XYZ file of C-alpha atoms in Angstrom:
543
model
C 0.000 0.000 0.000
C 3.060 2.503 0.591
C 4.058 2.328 -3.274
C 0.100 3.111 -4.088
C 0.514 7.097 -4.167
C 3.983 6.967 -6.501
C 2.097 4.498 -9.071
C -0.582 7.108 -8.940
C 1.570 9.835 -9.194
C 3.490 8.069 -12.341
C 0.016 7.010 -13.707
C -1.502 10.863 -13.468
C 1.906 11.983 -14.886
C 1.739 9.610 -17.931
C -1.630 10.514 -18.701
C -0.673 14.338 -18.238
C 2.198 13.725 -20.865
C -0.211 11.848 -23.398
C -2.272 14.923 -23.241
C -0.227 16.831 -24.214
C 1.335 14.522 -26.486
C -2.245 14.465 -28.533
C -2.571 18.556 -28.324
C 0.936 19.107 -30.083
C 0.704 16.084 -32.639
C -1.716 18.086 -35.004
C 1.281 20.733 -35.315
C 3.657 19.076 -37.499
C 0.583 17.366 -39.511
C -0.315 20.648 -40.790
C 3.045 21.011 -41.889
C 3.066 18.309 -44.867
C 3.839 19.140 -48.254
C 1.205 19.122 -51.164
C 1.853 18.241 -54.961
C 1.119 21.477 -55.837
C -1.955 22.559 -57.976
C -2.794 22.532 -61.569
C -0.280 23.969 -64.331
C -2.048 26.313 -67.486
C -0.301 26.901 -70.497
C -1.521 28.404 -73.599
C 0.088 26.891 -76.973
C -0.634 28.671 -80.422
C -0.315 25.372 -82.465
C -0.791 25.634 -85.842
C -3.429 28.304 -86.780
C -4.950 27.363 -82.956
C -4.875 28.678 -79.819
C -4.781 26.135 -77.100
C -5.085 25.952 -73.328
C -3.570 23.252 -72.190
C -4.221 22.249 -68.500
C -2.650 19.786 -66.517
C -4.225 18.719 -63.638
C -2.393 17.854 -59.734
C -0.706 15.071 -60.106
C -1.870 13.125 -56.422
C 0.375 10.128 -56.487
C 3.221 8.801 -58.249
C 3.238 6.306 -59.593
C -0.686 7.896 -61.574
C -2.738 9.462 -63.716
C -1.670 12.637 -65.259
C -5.434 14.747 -66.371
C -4.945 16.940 -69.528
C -7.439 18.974 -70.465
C -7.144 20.813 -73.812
C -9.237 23.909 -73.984
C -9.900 25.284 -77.231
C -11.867 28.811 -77.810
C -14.066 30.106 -80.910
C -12.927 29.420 -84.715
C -10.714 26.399 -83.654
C -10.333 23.728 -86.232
C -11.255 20.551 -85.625
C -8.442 17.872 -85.937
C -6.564 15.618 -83.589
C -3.923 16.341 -80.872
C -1.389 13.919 -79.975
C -0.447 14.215 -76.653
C 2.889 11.971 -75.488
C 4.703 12.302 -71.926
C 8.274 11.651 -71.405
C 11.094 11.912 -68.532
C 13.724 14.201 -68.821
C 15.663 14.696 -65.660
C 18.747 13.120 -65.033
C 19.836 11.041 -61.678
C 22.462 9.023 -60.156
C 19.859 5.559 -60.422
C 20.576 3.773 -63.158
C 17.074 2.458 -63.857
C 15.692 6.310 -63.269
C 18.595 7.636 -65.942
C 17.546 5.049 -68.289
C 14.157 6.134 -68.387
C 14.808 9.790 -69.431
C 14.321 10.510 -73.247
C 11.816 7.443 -73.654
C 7.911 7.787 -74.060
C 6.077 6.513 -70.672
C 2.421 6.775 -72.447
C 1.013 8.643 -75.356
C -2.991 9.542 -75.884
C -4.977 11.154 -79.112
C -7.698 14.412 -77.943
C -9.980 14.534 -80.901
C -10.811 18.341 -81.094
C -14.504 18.733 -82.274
C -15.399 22.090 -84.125
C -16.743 23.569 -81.378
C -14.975 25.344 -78.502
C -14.816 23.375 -75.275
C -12.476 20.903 -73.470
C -11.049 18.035 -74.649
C -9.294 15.630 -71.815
C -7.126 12.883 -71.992
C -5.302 10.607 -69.079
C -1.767 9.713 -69.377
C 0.652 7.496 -66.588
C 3.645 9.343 -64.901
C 5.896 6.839 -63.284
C 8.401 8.118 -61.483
C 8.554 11.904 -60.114
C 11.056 14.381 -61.554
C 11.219 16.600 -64.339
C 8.858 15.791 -67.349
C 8.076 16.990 -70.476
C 4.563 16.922 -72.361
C 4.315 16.880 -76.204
C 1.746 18.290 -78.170
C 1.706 17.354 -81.689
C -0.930 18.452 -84.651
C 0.837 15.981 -87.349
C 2.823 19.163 -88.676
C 4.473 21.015 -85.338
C 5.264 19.537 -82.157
C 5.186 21.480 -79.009
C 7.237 20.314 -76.157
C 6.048 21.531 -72.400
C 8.211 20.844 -69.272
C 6.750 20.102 -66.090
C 7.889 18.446 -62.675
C 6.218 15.812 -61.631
C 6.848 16.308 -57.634
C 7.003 14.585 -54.319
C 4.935 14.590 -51.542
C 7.972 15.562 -48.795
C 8.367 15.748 -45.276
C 11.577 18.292 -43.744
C 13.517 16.598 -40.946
C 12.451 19.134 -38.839
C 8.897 17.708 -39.478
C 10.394 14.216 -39.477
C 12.173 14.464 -36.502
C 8.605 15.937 -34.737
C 6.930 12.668 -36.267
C 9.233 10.214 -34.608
C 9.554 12.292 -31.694
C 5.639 12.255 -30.592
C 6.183 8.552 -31.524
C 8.366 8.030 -29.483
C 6.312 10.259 -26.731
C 3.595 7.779 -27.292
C 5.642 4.503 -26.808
C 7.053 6.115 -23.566
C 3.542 6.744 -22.392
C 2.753 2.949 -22.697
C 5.951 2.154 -20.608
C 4.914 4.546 -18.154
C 1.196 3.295 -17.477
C 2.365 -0.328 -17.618
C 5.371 0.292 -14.942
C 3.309 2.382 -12.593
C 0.575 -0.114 -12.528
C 2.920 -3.114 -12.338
C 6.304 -2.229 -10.568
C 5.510 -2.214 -7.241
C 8.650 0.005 -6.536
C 7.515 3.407 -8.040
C 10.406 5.606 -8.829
C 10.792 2.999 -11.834
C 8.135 4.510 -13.974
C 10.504 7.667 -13.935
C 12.620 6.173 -16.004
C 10.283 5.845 -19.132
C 8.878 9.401 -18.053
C 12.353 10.734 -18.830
C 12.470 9.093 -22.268
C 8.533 10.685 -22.537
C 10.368 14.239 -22.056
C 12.995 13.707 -23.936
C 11.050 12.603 -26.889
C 8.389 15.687 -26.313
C 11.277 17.710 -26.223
C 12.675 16.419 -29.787
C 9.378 16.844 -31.363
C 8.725 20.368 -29.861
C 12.047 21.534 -31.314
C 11.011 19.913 -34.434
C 8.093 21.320 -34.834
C 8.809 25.089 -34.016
C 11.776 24.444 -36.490
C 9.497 23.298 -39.316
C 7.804 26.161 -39.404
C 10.813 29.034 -38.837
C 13.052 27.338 -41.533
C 13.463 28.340 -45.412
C 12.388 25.650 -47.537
C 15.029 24.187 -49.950
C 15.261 26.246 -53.768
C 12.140 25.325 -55.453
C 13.096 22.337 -58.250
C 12.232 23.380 -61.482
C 11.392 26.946 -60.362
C 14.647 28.418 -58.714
C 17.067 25.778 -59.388
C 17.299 22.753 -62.602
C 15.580 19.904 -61.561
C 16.417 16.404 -61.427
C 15.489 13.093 -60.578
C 17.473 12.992 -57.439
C 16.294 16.705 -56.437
C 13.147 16.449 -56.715
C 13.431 12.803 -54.348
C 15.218 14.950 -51.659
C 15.682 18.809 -51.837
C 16.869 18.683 -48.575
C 20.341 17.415 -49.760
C 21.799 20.562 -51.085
C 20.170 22.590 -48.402
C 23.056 23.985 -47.348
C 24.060 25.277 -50.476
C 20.880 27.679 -50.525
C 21.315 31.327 -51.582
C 19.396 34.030 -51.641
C 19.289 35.220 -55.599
C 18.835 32.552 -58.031
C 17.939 35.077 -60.978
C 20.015 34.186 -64.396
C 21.618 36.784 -66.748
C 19.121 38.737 -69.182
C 18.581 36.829 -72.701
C 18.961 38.106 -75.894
C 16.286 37.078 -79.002
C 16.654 36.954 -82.684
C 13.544 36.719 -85.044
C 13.555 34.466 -88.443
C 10.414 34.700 -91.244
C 9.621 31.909 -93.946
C 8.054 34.850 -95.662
C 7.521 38.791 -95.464
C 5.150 39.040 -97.888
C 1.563 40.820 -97.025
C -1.096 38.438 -97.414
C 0.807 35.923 -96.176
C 1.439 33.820 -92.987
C 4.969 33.795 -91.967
C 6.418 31.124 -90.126
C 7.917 33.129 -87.265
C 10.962 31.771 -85.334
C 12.431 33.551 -81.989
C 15.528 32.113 -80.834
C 16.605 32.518 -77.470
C 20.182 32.710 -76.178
C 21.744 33.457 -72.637
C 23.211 36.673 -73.113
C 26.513 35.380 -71.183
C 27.029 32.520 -72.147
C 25.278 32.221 -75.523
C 24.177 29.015 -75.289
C 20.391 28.455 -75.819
C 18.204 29.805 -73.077
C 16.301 26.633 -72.232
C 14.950 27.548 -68.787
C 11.731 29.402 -69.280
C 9.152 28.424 -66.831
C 5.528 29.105 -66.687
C 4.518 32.143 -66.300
C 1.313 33.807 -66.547
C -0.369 30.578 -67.640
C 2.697 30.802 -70.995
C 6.028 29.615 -71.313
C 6.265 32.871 -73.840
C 3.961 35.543 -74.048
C 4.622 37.339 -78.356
C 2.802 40.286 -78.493
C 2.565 41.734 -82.303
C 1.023 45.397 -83.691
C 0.528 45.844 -87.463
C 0.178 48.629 -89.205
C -3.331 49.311 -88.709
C -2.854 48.758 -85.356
C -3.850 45.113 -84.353
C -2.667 43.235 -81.924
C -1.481 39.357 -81.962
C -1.508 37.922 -78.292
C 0.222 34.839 -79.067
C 1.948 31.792 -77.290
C 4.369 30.309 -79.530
C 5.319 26.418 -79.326
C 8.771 24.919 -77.710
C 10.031 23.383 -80.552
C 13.979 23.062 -79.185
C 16.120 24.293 -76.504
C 15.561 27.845 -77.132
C 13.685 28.229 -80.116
C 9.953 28.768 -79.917
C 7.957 29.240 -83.098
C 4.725 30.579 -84.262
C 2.175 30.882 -87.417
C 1.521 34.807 -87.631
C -0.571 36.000 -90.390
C 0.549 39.301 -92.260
C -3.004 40.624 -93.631
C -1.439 43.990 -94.573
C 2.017 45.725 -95.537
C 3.911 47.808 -93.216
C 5.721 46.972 -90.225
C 5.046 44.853 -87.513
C 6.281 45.627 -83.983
C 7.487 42.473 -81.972
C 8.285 42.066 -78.422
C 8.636 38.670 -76.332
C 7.724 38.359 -72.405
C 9.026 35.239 -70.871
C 10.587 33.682 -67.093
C 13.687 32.283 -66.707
C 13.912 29.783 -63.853
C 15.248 31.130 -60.837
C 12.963 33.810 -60.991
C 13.037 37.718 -62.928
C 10.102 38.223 -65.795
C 12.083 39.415 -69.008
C 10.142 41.480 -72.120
C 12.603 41.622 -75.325
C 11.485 44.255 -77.782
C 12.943 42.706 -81.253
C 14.488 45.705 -82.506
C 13.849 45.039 -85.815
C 10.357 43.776 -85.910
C 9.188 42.773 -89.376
C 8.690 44.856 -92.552
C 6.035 43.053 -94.754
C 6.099 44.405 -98.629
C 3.109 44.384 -101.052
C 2.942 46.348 -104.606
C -0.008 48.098 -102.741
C 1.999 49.831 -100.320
C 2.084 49.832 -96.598
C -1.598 49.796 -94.429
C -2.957 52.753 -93.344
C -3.369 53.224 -89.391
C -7.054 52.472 -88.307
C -9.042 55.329 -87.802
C -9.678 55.613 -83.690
C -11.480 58.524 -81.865
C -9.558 59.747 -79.234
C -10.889 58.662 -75.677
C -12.784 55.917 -73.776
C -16.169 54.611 -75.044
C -17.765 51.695 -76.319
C -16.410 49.139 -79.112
C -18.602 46.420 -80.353
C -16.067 43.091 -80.468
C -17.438 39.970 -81.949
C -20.511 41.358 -81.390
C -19.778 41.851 -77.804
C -19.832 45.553 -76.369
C -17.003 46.833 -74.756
C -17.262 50.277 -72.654
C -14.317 51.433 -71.236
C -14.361 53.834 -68.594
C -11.887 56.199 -66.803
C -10.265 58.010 -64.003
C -8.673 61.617 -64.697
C -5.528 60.488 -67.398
C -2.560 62.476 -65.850
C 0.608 61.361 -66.358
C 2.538 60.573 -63.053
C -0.903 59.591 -61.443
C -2.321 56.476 -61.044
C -5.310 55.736 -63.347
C -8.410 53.312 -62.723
C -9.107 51.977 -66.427
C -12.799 49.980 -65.942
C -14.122 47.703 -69.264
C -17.329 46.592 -68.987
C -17.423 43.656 -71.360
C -21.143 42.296 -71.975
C -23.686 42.699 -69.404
C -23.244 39.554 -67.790
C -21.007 37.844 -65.102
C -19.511 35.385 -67.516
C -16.604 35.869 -68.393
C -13.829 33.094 -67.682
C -9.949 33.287 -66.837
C -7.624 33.524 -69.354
C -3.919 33.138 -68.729
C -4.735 32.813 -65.208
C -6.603 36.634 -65.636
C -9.085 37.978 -66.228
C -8.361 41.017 -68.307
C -5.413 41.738 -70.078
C -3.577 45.654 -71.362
C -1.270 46.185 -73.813
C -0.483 50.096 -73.600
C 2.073 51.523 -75.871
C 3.001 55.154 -76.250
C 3.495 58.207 -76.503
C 3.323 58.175 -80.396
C 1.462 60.342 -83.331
C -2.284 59.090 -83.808
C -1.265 59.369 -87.673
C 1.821 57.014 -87.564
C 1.283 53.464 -88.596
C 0.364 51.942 -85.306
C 3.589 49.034 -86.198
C 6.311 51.841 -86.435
C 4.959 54.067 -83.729
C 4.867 50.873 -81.429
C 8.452 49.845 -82.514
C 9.835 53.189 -81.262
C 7.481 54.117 -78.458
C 9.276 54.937 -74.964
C 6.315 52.716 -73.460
C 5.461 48.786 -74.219
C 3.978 47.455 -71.330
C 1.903 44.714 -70.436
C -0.410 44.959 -67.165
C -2.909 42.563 -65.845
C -6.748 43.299 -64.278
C -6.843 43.430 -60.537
C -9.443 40.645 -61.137
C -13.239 40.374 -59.879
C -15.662 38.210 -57.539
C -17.800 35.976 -59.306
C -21.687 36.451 -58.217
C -22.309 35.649 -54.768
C -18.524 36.388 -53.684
C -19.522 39.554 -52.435
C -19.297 40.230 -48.587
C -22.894 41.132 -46.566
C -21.520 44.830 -47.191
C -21.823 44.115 -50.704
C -18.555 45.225 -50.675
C -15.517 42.892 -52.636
C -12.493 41.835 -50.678
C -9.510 43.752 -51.431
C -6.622 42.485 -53.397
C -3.084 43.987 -54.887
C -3.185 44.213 -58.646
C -0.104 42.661 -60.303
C 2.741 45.112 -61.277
C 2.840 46.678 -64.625
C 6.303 45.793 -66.597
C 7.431 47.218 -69.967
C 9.590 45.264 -72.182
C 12.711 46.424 -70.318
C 10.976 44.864 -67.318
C 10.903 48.340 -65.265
C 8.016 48.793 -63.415
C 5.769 51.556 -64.367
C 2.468 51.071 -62.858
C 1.269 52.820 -59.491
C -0.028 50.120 -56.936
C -3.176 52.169 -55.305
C -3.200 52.632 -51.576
C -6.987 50.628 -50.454
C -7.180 53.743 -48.077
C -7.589 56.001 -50.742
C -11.255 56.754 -51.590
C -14.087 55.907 -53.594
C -11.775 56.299 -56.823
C -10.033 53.005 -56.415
C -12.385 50.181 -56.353
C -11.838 47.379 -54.417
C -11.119 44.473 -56.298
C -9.809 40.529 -55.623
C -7.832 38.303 -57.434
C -9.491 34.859 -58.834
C -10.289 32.329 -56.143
C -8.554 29.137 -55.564
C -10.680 26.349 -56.109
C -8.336 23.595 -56.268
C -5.823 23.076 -53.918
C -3.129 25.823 -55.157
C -4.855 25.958 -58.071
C -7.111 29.087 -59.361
C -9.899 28.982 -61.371
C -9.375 28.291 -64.875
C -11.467 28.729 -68.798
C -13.727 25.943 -67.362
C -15.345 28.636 -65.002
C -17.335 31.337 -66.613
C -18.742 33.671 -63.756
C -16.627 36.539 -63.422
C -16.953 40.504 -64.371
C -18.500 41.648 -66.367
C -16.564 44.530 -64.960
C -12.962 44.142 -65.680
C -10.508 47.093 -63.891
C -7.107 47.930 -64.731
C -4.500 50.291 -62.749
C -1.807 51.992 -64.753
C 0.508 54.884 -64.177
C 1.123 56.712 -67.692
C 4.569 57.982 -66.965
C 4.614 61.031 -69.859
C 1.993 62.946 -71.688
C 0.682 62.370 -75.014
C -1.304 59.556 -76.597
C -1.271 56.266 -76.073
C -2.615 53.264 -77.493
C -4.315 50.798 -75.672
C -6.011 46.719 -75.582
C -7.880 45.051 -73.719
C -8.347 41.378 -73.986
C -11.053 39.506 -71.771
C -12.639 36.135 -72.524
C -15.895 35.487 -72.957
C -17.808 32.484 -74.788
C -14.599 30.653 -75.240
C -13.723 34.019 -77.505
C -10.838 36.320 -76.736
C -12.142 39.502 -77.388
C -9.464 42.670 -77.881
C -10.761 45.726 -78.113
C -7.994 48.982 -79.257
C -8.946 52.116 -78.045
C -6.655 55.964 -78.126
C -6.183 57.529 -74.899
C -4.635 61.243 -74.542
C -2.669 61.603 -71.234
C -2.174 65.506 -69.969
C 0.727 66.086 -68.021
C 0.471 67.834 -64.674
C -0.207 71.350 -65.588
C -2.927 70.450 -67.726
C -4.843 68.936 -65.219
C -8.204 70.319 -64.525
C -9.257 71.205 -60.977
């Protein structure tokens, strides 16, 4: 009966230390890594343009889910879709796998805009890369299939509250059982030292910098990918790669004509092909083309080799054509290469005339869609709202991860051919919408949740746009990015419930006019409508 209150006491303390145990476990749990969410990527293949989505991979080996979006006016025809691993590793059986086709699927494209899925097996995780072939042009996307991983921080938590729970079991079964009971302090004192091992671990799994992102700050491989955590200690805090330089090729400059158009990509250091653009802004490369008459191309040309992307571009009219390339380099730093030479496309007609634009915001009819574009005061220095109003209904759906798009480029002479105006503006910049609920996203206010609108870069990757204070009044509406609805993943073409209010911020930085598109999907049809803005400078500014 004398050893009855130190069993007691051991019991009580054991079941004190299990409690405890229990509350701290769901730390570290929270802590696990995801696959990551779905990848976009718009392709111009052939004469179409092409959203091509692939879905979160959830185990390896799996399924991969492609969808294959097309939009209004795309030809029917098959796709050949073919996955293959690229990365390279120190296993024998993984390195022998890289270069050689794991699966391969046909998407039949009807006439009609929609999407078009197909399933394809990924066996191993690591760097990937997804062809797209119409029978003429194959396009080549890399991708990383990843790994779900746990730090050792994390892993040391894990075994620690294992541990912690195996020492609880000792505890209760030598307090009950030993009938001397300053024994059960000996598996208490494990208990401790395990809690104390997770603890650490767990507090450390959230305060330390994960390892450089493979694929996205640093080149992937098989082994990387498998553990990041081995080159930890080689982490730094700028991964960003030397600027790039670009050279254009044409099969043809003559009006009336489509060109096959070549860009060629080289590291400006080294000059060896500049094979490390990522993703970015649902493209690997973002070609944006003005004509004489002042159209604009918003095109996605193919990976056809390390470095060398390539495009069908139509040449309806003679004149030039101003051409300028936005792409990401892995490890980070958006780059916008204005081709200084664009393309001069000859005709015995003689070059285009510029279109004929009134000067100001109003309302364009687009594929028999209106367009009204509003505006805030147009001073140059200050931050202007630009609001199109695209239909009269929410449904407009994400494109390239957005939902509007504008191309501004200025200040040049409303007379000039739109093409050679654009070629030497001071200004070629390409800004995204600050985005927009979709019905019923509203708060009880009726108000929207705020959100920062992406910066504004020109195509020497400067930053010209003003991000708007939320404090500052009634002009700056509030406004949210698109809403993740997968995991990591945002809402995509598939959802069409958005606007039909799209809002742009953009800081004009001198005086004089400008011209402007914006691009917004709707019905599966990129719409683009051009518009001529005049832009006082401060003096001019009206009280």
């Amino acid at each position: 009966m004398n050893d009855t209150p130190p069993r007691r006491l051991g019991a009580a303390l054991a079941v004190l230390l299990s409690t405890v145990t229990l509350l701290l476990a769901g730390g570290p749990m929270a802590e696990a890594g995801t696959a990551g969410g779905d990848v976009q990527v718009a392709q111009t293949l052939g004469d179409r343009e092409l959203t091509v989505i692939l879905r979160r991979i959830t185990g390896v080996p799996g399924p991969l889910h492609v969808d294959v979006i097309t939009h209004a006016g795309t030809a029917a025809g098959r796709i050949e879709l073919a996955v293959v691993p690229t990365g390279v590793s120190a296993s024998a059986s993984a390195a022998s796998a890289a270069g050689t086709t794991v699966d391969a699927a046909v998407v039949t494209l009807a006439g009609r805009p929609g999407t078009y899925s197909a399933v394809l097996d990924v066996t191993q995780v690591g760097p990937w890369e997804l062809s797209l072939s119409d029978e003429k042009r194959t396009a080549t996307i890399p991708f990383i299939v990843p790994k779900q991983l746990t730090s050792p921080p994390e892993t040391a938590a894990y075994l620690g509250f294992v541990g912690a729970g195996l020492f609880v079991l000792v505890a209760v079964v030598v307090a009950v059982r030993v009938r001397r009971g300053w024994w059960a302090l000996a598996p208490v004192g494990g208990l401790v030292a395990c809690l104390t091992v997770a603890v650490t671990g767990a507090v450390l799994s959230a305060r330390l910098p994960p390892p450089p992102s493979q694929g996205g700050q640093v080149d992937a491989t098989v082994d990387g990918v498998n553990d990041p955590y081995a080159d930890a200690g080689q982490q730094t805090g700028d991964y960003a790669r030397p600027p790039g330089t670009m050279v254009l090729s044409t099969s043809t400059t003559r009006a009336g004509e489509v060109t096959d158009l070549r860009l060629t990509l080289s590291d400006a250091s080294t000059g060896l092909p500049l094979d490390d653009v990522v993703v970015h802004d649902g493209g690997l490369l973002h070609l944006l083309v003005v004509g004489p008459s002042g159209r604009l191309w918003h095109l996605h040309p193919v990976r056809t080799d390390a470095g060398v992307f390539e495009v069908r571009l139509p040449l309806p009219e003679a004149g030039h054509y101003a051409v300028s390339a936005e792409f990401a380099r892995r490890g980070g730093g958006v780059q916008q290469l204005r081709s200084a030479s664009g393309i001069d496309a000859v005709s015995a007609a003689g070059p285009a005339a510029p279109a004929d634009l009134p000067v100001g915001t109003g309302s364009r009819t687009v594929a028999g869609v209106q367009v009204r574009l509003t505006a805030s005061a147009l001073v140059a220095g200050k931050a202007a709202v630009l609001t199109a109003r695209v239909g009269d209904r929410a449904t407009l759906q994400p494109w390239l991860g957005m939902l509007g798009h504008l191309v501004v480029a200025g200040p040049l002479s409303p007379e000039a051919a739109a093409g050679t105006a654009t070629q030497g503006a001071q200004v070629w910049a390409h800004s995204h919408s600050m985005g927009a609920m979709p019905d019923g996203a509203r708060t009880t206010s009726g108000h929207l949740h705020r959100a920062m609108p992406d910066a504004q870069r020109t195509t020497s990757g400067h930053v010209h746009g003003a991000t708007p204070d939320p404090s500052m009044g009634s002009g700056m509406p509030a406004m949210s990015g698109l809403t993740s609805v997968n995991g990591d993943s945002t809402a995509d073409e598939t959802v069409a419930a958005y606007g039909p209010d799209v809002s742009f911020v953009y800081t004009f930085p001198t005086p004089g006019f400008y011209r402007i598109w914006i691009q917004a999907e709707r019905d599966h049809t990129i719409l683009t409508a051009p518009y001529l803005l005049h832009v006082t400078g401060t003096a001019e500014r009206t009280p």
